[in-house]
Coordinates of C-alpha atoms in Angstrom, one line a residue:
M274 CA 95.9 108.0 44.0
D275 CA 99.2 106.6 45.3
A276 CA 99.0 104.6 48.5
N277 CA 101.6 106.7 50.0
E278 CA 99.5 109.9 49.3
V279 CA 96.6 108.5 51.2
E280 CA 95.7 111.1 54.0
H281 CA 95.3 109.4 57.3
P282 CA 92.7 111.1 59.6
T283 CA 94.2 112.5 62.9
T284 CA 92.7 111.2 66.0
S285 CA 92.0 113.8 68.8
R286 CA 93.1 112.4 72.2
H287 CA 91.6 113.7 75.5
K288 CA 94.2 114.1 78.1
C289 CA 93.5 114.3 81.9
S290 CA 95.0 117.4 83.4
A291 CA 95.7 115.7 86.6
C292 CA 97.2 112.0 85.9
F293 CA 97.9 112.6 82.1
K294 CA 95.9 109.6 81.1
Q295 CA 94.6 109.9 77.5
Y296 CA 91.3 108.7 76.1
N297 CA 89.8 108.5 72.6
K298 CA 86.4 110.1 73.6
K299 CA 85.7 112.9 75.8
E300 CA 82.8 110.7 77.5
Y301 CA 85.6 108.5 78.7
L302 CA 87.6 111.3 80.2
I303 CA 84.5 112.7 82.0
E304 CA 83.7 109.1 83.4
H305 CA 87.5 109.0 84.6
M306 CA 87.2 112.3 86.3
K307 CA 84.0 111.1 88.1
I308 CA 85.8 108.0 89.7
S309 CA 89.3 109.4 90.2
Y310 CA 88.4 112.3 92.7
H311 CA 91.3 114.3 91.2
S312 CA 91.7 117.7 93.0
S313 CA 94.4 120.0 94.2
H314 CA 94.6 118.2 97.5
Q315 CA 96.0 114.9 95.9
P316 CA 99.7 114.4 96.4
K317 CA 101.6 115.2 93.0
C318 CA 105.1 115.3 91.5
M319 CA 106.4 118.8 92.0
V320 CA 108.3 118.5 88.6
C321 CA 105.8 117.4 86.1
K322 CA 102.8 118.3 88.4
K323 CA 101.3 114.7 87.8
H324 CA 98.6 113.9 90.5
C325 CA 99.0 110.6 92.2
K326 CA 96.5 108.8 94.8
T327 CA 99.2 108.6 97.5
L328 CA 102.5 110.0 98.6
E329 CA 104.2 106.7 98.1
S330 CA 102.9 106.8 94.4
V331 CA 104.8 110.1 94.0
R332 CA 107.8 108.5 95.7
E333 CA 107.8 105.7 93.0
H334 CA 107.3 108.2 90.3
L335 CA 110.4 110.1 91.4
T336 CA 112.8 107.1 92.7
G337 CA 111.2 103.9 91.7
T338 CA 112.3 101.2 89.2
L339 CA 109.9 102.8 86.7
S340 CA 110.5 106.4 87.5
K341 CA 110.2 109.1 85.0
S342 CA 113.7 110.0 83.8
N343 CA 113.3 113.7 83.8
C344 CA 111.5 114.0 87.1
A345 CA 114.2 111.5 88.6
K346 CA 117.1 113.6 87.4
V347 CA 115.7 116.9 88.9
F348 CA 114.7 115.1 92.2
E349 CA 118.0 113.6 92.8
K350 CA 119.7 117.0 92.6
L351 CA 117.1 119.2 94.3
G352 CA 114.5 117.0 96.0
C353 CA 113.8 116.1 99.6
N354 CA 113.5 112.5 100.3
L355 CA 111.1 113.1 103.2
C356 CA 108.7 115.7 102.1
L357 CA 109.2 115.1 98.5
E358 CA 109.4 118.8 97.6
I359 CA 111.6 120.3 94.9
F360 CA 113.9 123.4 95.7
H361 CA 115.4 125.9 93.5
N362 CA 119.0 125.4 94.4
S363 CA 121.1 123.1 96.4
E364 CA 121.6 125.7 99.2
D365 CA 117.9 125.9 99.8
L366 CA 117.7 122.1 99.8
I367 CA 120.4 121.8 102.5
A368 CA 118.8 124.6 104.7
H369 CA 115.5 122.6 104.3
K370 CA 116.8 119.1 105.3
F371 CA 118.2 120.6 108.5
T372 CA 114.7 121.1 109.7
C373 CA 112.9 118.5 107.7
N374 CA 114.8 115.6 109.3
L375 CA 113.4 115.4 112.8
A376 CA 115.2 113.9 115.8
P377 CA 113.4 111.4 118.0
I378 CA 112.3 112.4 121.3
T379 CA 111.5 110.1 124.3
F380 CA 110.3 110.5 127.8
P381 CA 112.4 107.9 129.7
G382 CA 110.4 108.6 133.2
L383 CA 107.0 108.4 131.8
K384 CA 106.5 104.8 132.9
E385 CA 107.0 105.7 136.6
L386 CA 105.7 109.3 136.4
L387 CA 102.1 108.5 135.5
V388 CA 101.1 112.1 134.7
D389 CA 97.6 113.1 135.0
Q390 CA 96.9 116.9 134.3
G391 CA 93.6 116.7 132.7
E392 CA 92.0 119.1 135.2
L393 CA 94.5 121.6 134.5
Y394 CA 93.2 122.2 131.0
I395 CA 89.5 121.8 132.0
K396 CA 89.7 124.8 134.3
D397 CA 90.4 127.3 131.4
H398 CA 89.0 126.4 127.9
S399 CA 91.2 129.0 126.3
E400 CA 94.2 127.2 127.3
V401 CA 92.9 123.6 126.1
P402 CA 95.0 122.3 123.1
K403 CA 92.9 121.9 120.0
V404 CA 94.7 118.9 118.9
I405 CA 95.6 115.9 121.1
A406 CA 97.4 112.7 120.1
M407 CA 96.5 109.4 121.6
D408 CA 98.2 105.8 121.9
C409 CA 97.4 102.7 123.8
E410 CA 99.3 99.6 124.5
M411 CA 97.7 96.3 124.6
V412 CA 98.2 93.0 126.0
G413 CA 96.8 89.6 125.1
C414 CA 93.7 88.0 126.7
G415 CA 91.6 85.0 126.0
S416 CA 92.8 81.4 125.8
D417 CA 95.3 82.0 123.1
G418 CA 96.1 85.8 124.0
S419 CA 94.8 87.1 120.6
L420 CA 92.2 89.4 122.3
D421 CA 93.6 93.0 122.5
V422 CA 92.9 94.6 125.9
C423 CA 94.2 98.2 126.6
V424 CA 96.2 98.4 129.9
R425 CA 98.3 101.7 129.1
V426 CA 97.1 104.9 127.7
C427 CA 98.9 108.2 126.8
L428 CA 97.6 111.6 125.6
V429 CA 99.9 114.3 124.3
D430 CA 99.2 118.0 123.3
I431 CA 100.2 119.6 120.2
N432 CA 103.5 120.8 121.8
E433 CA 104.4 117.3 122.6
N434 CA 103.9 117.6 126.4
V435 CA 102.1 114.7 128.3
I436 CA 98.7 115.7 129.6
F437 CA 97.4 112.3 130.6
H438 CA 99.0 109.0 131.1
S439 CA 97.7 106.1 133.0
Y440 CA 97.8 102.3 133.3
V441 CA 94.4 100.7 132.8
K442 CA 93.1 97.8 134.9
P443 CA 92.5 95.0 132.3
I444 CA 88.7 93.9 132.3
I445 CA 89.5 90.1 131.9
P446 CA 92.6 88.1 133.0
V447 CA 95.8 88.6 131.0
T448 CA 97.3 85.5 129.4
D449 CA 99.9 87.2 127.5
Y450 CA 101.7 90.5 128.6
R451 CA 103.6 90.8 125.5
Y452 CA 106.5 92.2 127.5
E453 CA 109.0 92.3 124.4
I454 CA 106.7 94.8 122.9
T455 CA 104.9 96.5 125.7
G456 CA 107.5 96.4 128.4
I457 CA 104.6 95.8 130.9
C458 CA 104.6 93.1 133.5
E459 CA 101.8 92.1 136.2
E460 CA 103.4 94.4 138.9
D461 CA 102.8 97.5 136.8
L462 CA 99.0 97.0 136.8
I463 CA 98.7 96.4 140.6
D464 CA 97.4 100.1 141.1
A465 CA 96.0 100.5 137.5
K466 CA 92.9 102.7 137.3
P467 CA 89.5 101.0 136.3
I468 CA 88.6 101.6 132.6
N469 CA 85.4 103.6 133.5
E470 CA 87.6 106.2 135.3
V471 CA 90.0 106.4 132.5
Q472 CA 87.2 106.7 130.2
E473 CA 85.8 109.6 132.2
R474 CA 89.1 111.5 132.3
I475 CA 89.9 111.2 128.6
L476 CA 86.4 112.1 127.4
K477 CA 86.5 115.1 129.6
I478 CA 89.6 116.2 128.0
L479 CA 88.4 115.5 124.5
Y480 CA 85.1 117.2 124.9
N481 CA 86.7 120.2 126.5
G482 CA 83.5 121.5 128.1
E483 CA 81.0 120.6 125.3
E484 CA 77.7 119.8 127.0
S485 CA 76.7 116.8 124.8
I486 CA 78.0 114.7 122.0
A487 CA 75.2 115.9 119.8
R488 CA 76.8 119.5 119.9
I489 CA 80.1 118.4 119.0
R490 CA 81.3 120.0 115.8
L491 CA 84.4 121.1 114.0
H492 CA 83.5 124.7 113.2
G493 CA 83.5 126.8 116.4
G494 CA 83.2 123.8 118.7
K495 CA 85.2 123.2 121.8
A496 CA 85.9 119.6 121.2
C497 CA 89.6 118.6 120.3
L498 CA 90.8 116.8 117.3
L499 CA 92.1 113.5 118.1
V500 CA 95.3 112.2 116.3
G501 CA 96.7 108.8 116.3
H502 CA 97.4 105.7 114.2
S503 CA 94.7 102.9 114.0
L504 CA 92.6 105.0 116.4
D505 CA 89.5 102.7 115.8
I506 CA 91.3 99.9 117.7
D507 CA 92.5 102.1 120.7
L508 CA 88.9 103.7 121.0
D509 CA 87.3 100.3 120.8
C510 CA 89.5 98.9 123.5
L511 CA 88.8 102.0 125.7
R512 CA 84.9 101.7 124.7
I513 CA 84.8 105.1 123.6
N514 CA 83.0 106.6 120.8
Y515 CA 84.2 109.8 119.3
P516 CA 82.7 111.8 116.1
D517 CA 84.6 110.6 113.0
H518 CA 84.9 114.3 111.8
L519 CA 87.2 114.9 114.7
I520 CA 89.6 112.0 114.3
R521 CA 92.8 112.4 112.2
D522 CA 94.1 108.8 111.8
S523 CA 97.5 108.2 110.0
A524 CA 96.4 104.6 109.2
K525 CA 93.5 105.6 107.1
Y526 CA 94.5 109.1 105.7
V527 CA 94.8 108.6 101.9
P528 CA 98.0 110.3 101.1
L529 CA 99.8 108.3 103.7
L530 CA 98.6 104.8 102.5
K531 CA 100.4 102.4 100.2
T532 CA 99.7 102.4 96.4
N533 CA 97.2 99.8 96.9
L534 CA 95.3 101.8 99.6
V535 CA 96.4 99.6 102.4
S536 CA 97.6 101.2 105.6
H537 CA 101.5 101.4 106.4
S538 CA 102.8 100.8 109.9
L539 CA 103.6 103.8 112.2
K540 CA 107.2 102.8 112.2
Y541 CA 107.5 103.0 108.4
L542 CA 105.8 106.3 108.2
T543 CA 108.0 107.8 110.8
K544 CA 111.1 106.6 108.9
M545 CA 110.0 107.8 105.6
Y546 CA 108.4 111.0 106.1
L547 CA 110.0 112.2 109.6
G548 CA 113.5 110.8 109.0
Y549 CA 114.0 108.8 112.2
Q550 CA 113.4 105.4 113.8
I551 CA 110.9 104.4 116.4
Q552 CA 109.6 101.1 117.9
S553 CA 113.0 99.5 117.7
G554 CA 112.6 97.7 120.9
V555 CA 109.8 98.2 123.5
H556 CA 107.0 100.4 122.2
D557 CA 106.7 103.7 124.0
P558 CA 103.2 105.2 123.9
F559 CA 104.6 108.8 124.2
E560 CA 107.1 108.3 121.2
D561 CA 104.3 106.9 119.1
C562 CA 101.8 110.0 120.0
V563 CA 104.7 112.3 119.1
A564 CA 105.2 110.6 115.8
T565 CA 101.6 110.7 114.8
L566 CA 101.2 114.2 115.9
R567 CA 104.2 115.1 113.8
L568 CA 102.9 113.3 110.8
Y569 CA 99.6 115.4 111.1
K570 CA 101.4 118.6 111.6
R571 CA 103.5 118.1 108.6
L572 CA 100.8 117.3 106.3
R573 CA 98.4 120.0 107.7
M574 CA 100.8 122.5 106.7
Q575 CA 100.7 121.7 103.0
E576 CA 99.5 124.7 100.8
H577 CA 96.9 124.0 98.4
H578 CA 95.8 126.8 96.2
D579 CA 92.1 126.5 96.6
V580 CA 91.9 126.8 100.2
E581 CA 94.2 130.0 100.6
H582 CA 91.4 132.4 101.2
L583 CA 88.6 129.9 102.1
A584 CA 86.0 131.2 104.4
E585 CA 85.1 129.2 107.5
D586 CA 81.5 128.6 106.3
D587 CA 83.0 127.0 103.1
I588 CA 85.1 124.6 105.1
P589 CA 83.3 121.2 105.1
E590 CA 83.1 118.9 108.3
F591 CA 81.8 116.0 106.5
F592 CA 82.6 114.7 102.9
D593 CA 79.5 113.5 100.7
T594 CA 81.2 112.0 97.7
K595 CA 77.7 111.3 96.3
T596 CA 76.8 114.9 95.8
R597 CA 79.4 116.8 93.5
N598 CA 79.0 119.5 90.9
I599 CA 80.7 117.1 88.3
D600 CA 77.9 114.5 89.0
L601 CA 75.0 117.1 89.1
M602 CA 75.9 118.5 85.6
K603 CA 74.3 117.0 82.7
G604 CA 76.4 115.1 80.1
D605 CA 76.0 117.7 77.2
E606 CA 77.2 120.3 79.7
L607 CA 80.3 118.3 80.6
L608 CA 81.2 117.8 77.1
K609 CA 81.7 121.6 76.7
K610 CA 84.1 121.7 79.6
S611 CA 87.8 121.5 79.1
A612 CA 90.2 119.3 80.9
N613 CA 91.2 121.8 83.2
E614 CA 87.8 122.9 83.9
L615 CA 86.7 119.3 84.7
L616 CA 89.7 119.1 87.1
E617 CA 88.6 122.3 88.8
M618 CA 85.1 120.7 89.4
S619 CA 86.4 117.6 90.8
T620 CA 86.8 116.9 94.5
S621 CA 88.7 114.7 96.9
N622 CA 87.0 111.6 98.4
Y623 CA 88.7 112.5 101.8
R624 CA 88.9 115.6 103.9
C625 CA 92.3 117.1 103.5
W626 CA 94.3 117.9 106.7
C627 CA 95.3 121.3 105.1
L628 CA 91.7 122.5 106.0
D629 CA 92.6 122.2 109.6
R630 CA 95.2 124.6 109.0
Q631 CA 92.7 127.1 107.6
L632 CA 90.4 126.6 110.7
C633 CA 93.5 127.5 112.8
I634 CA 94.0 130.7 110.9
N635 CA 90.2 131.5 110.9
H636 CA 90.0 131.0 114.8
R637 CA 93.4 132.7 115.3
W638 CA 94.8 130.0 117.4
P639 CA 98.0 131.0 119.0
S640 CA 101.2 129.9 117.1
Q641 CA 103.6 127.5 118.5
N642 CA 106.3 130.2 118.9
S643 CA 104.0 131.9 121.4
G644 CA 104.1 128.8 123.5
S645 CA 100.5 127.6 122.6
Y646 CA 98.8 125.0 120.2
C647 CA 99.2 125.9 116.4
C648 CA 102.4 124.7 115.1
N649 CA 104.6 125.2 112.1
W650 CA 105.6 122.8 109.4
N651 CA 108.3 121.1 111.5
A652 CA 107.9 120.2 115.2
T653 CA 110.7 122.0 117.5
I654 CA 111.9 120.1 120.4
H655 CA 111.7 122.4 123.6
G656 CA 114.7 122.3 125.7
D657 CA 112.6 122.8 128.9
F658 CA 110.3 119.8 128.3
Y659 CA 111.7 117.5 130.9
S660 CA 112.0 120.4 133.6
S661 CA 108.3 121.4 132.8
A662 CA 107.0 118.0 133.0
A663 CA 108.9 117.3 136.3
A664 CA 107.6 120.7 137.7
S665 CA 104.1 119.9 136.8
N666 CA 104.3 116.7 138.7

């Protein structure tokens, strides 16, 4: 037989339905699905539907130096640089950008106002916001000023109203006020509250009437979701323990991480996903609270098909990545599954914030338009904000 007539056997490649990687053997694909944690909650390109670990990976796929040409062309014409969505026509894109690019909001008089309205919310549990953002400002203590100590804390509700703000008396002498960043000087802390009093006020707001920490739960509980950036540092400085399943931290949320899964700064996240600049000078805790709150609300409103009709009992509070359907099934059973079926069996290794939106629907929390605490995709800046804050003071 002529060499040119030799029949070359065709190799069957097994392609991942999520990230499109290909493998020579089905066993390799199955192992890939077990460690990749692909799911409908992962960020993905809205052109080719490729799944990525983070939103930054999607952005690089669409606009980076090694971007996919077809996806990049479509995104350049019909894509939003902030939320990375693709629209059907340029008119829809223009209308979307008008609401997607948010404007900064500040509270110039907050430093002097020292608002403390915690008791207002405790009196009527039906009016307590289910989501609260918190930010702290630190000064330096210790011989070299490297020890972080909280001296200012601010809590903001989901409608971007201040519900608690206070200076905190440092527990040890301050060696570096970090004035260029904090804007705080020694005179500001003369009448500061003791840390134990601040702890009590904050926990009373967060627990929202729960009798004990052992009863705090996500489903049907009274306790609030706590939103912030690097909250572990803030809570540690305040000497507060709060359940992990009630914390929404933009510094640890996987879709908001870098491609190497390291956290971004809040300043970067606000610029890239909200469209405005913060922390250009002195850090404002109210401004930082609002930024983390808007990031949370924006990502919470993402729609993922597998949670559209999810019952409350099916929404997990804690994620156990060790017990999954794909891990429990035997190897020969997995070999019979198609790539799409394997993807349906796979689950995330983090709790998607969109599940909070489903809880909001199940509990029928009032909408932002009715003046309460469940908000839409884009935060709206209320014109009566300053007048209401002043009146409450």
